[in-house]
């Protein structure tokens, strides 16, 4: 008798469970429609006043036996799941978001041979900054011997202190172009402001947005109007979501040729300049179809771990690495602690079988 009563009650619970399941999914569908309307209106998914109102209404109507606290805790969980659903649906719509496992943006440079993304492992290398013709020529000769095609030609340096070397400006771009032409290489160079785009186009093959400008939406939108590839570095304390939304500014303005660079973020750690998030690289590759390069120089801030950093970059699933190389690092005008000498660069390339 008791046994059949138990069976009967359990069947009632099973039926109720299925009703709750049906209702939860009905609710999720309505919430998802709300998300679509909010996206059209440009309003935020999270509305604390609306949440407070719903909880109050539930409290007023709660006849027990669950306490108000229990009901509120359960519904807060439902609200959280709904928000996550709205966010996932909103993200799925953004252009830089991966839509299928095999989707990958491949950047093809004007020689039709040099590529970033799509399976290879690309190297971008060169000094932190252009300092002189001879310095650039020495580095380019060494890089070109290793088959490197993409050379840093950094002429504008957004330094922490205004009293530090700020770069050679247009003169530096001229040197970078001359040297790159001599060795058949491409110039990548950091642009500071949208007013420089026309002038940069005379010298540069790949535009570069540094960490300090990651959220300069005017610059990002303007770079969306050009055709040349744009490298975008993550901000000093940017989340991955913020990083991808910054890339979205460029792509949604019309330029699909964006390359991401992970350069680490600022943490409490002092023994490396920044903290490189290897897990984050894997997540960015899952979330976005854009190519991703690992900056082993600025993330480490030191040259003595270049080989393990390079190996980690290669193993992480990234599409390449960026490394600073200088003919005489101790006297470099910027980032002297992290730039590799030419023999150290060659050792890195050997270690990576490049
Ligand atoms: C750089 O790569 O030259 C540079 C300035 O790095 P970041 O923008 O990552 O600080
Ligand atoms: Mn540097």
CSV table of C-alpha atoms and ligand atoms in Angstrom, one decimal, residues 128-129 152 157 273 298 324 334-335 338, ligand 2:
chain,number,residue,atom,x,y,z
A,128,UNK,CA,60.8,47.7,-30.7
A,129,UNK,CA,61.4,51.0,-32.5
A,152,UNK,CA,58.2,45.8,-37.2
A,157,UNK,CA,56.0,54.9,-29.5
A,273,UNK,CA,56.1,42.6,-17.3
A,298,UNK,CA,55.7,42.6,-24.2
A,324,UNK,CA,61.4,42.1,-30.7
A,334,UNK,CA,63.1,51.3,-25.8
A,335,UNK,CA,62.3,47.9,-24.2
A,338,UNK,CA,63.1,42.2,-23.6
B,2,LIG,MN1,58.4,47.3,-27.4
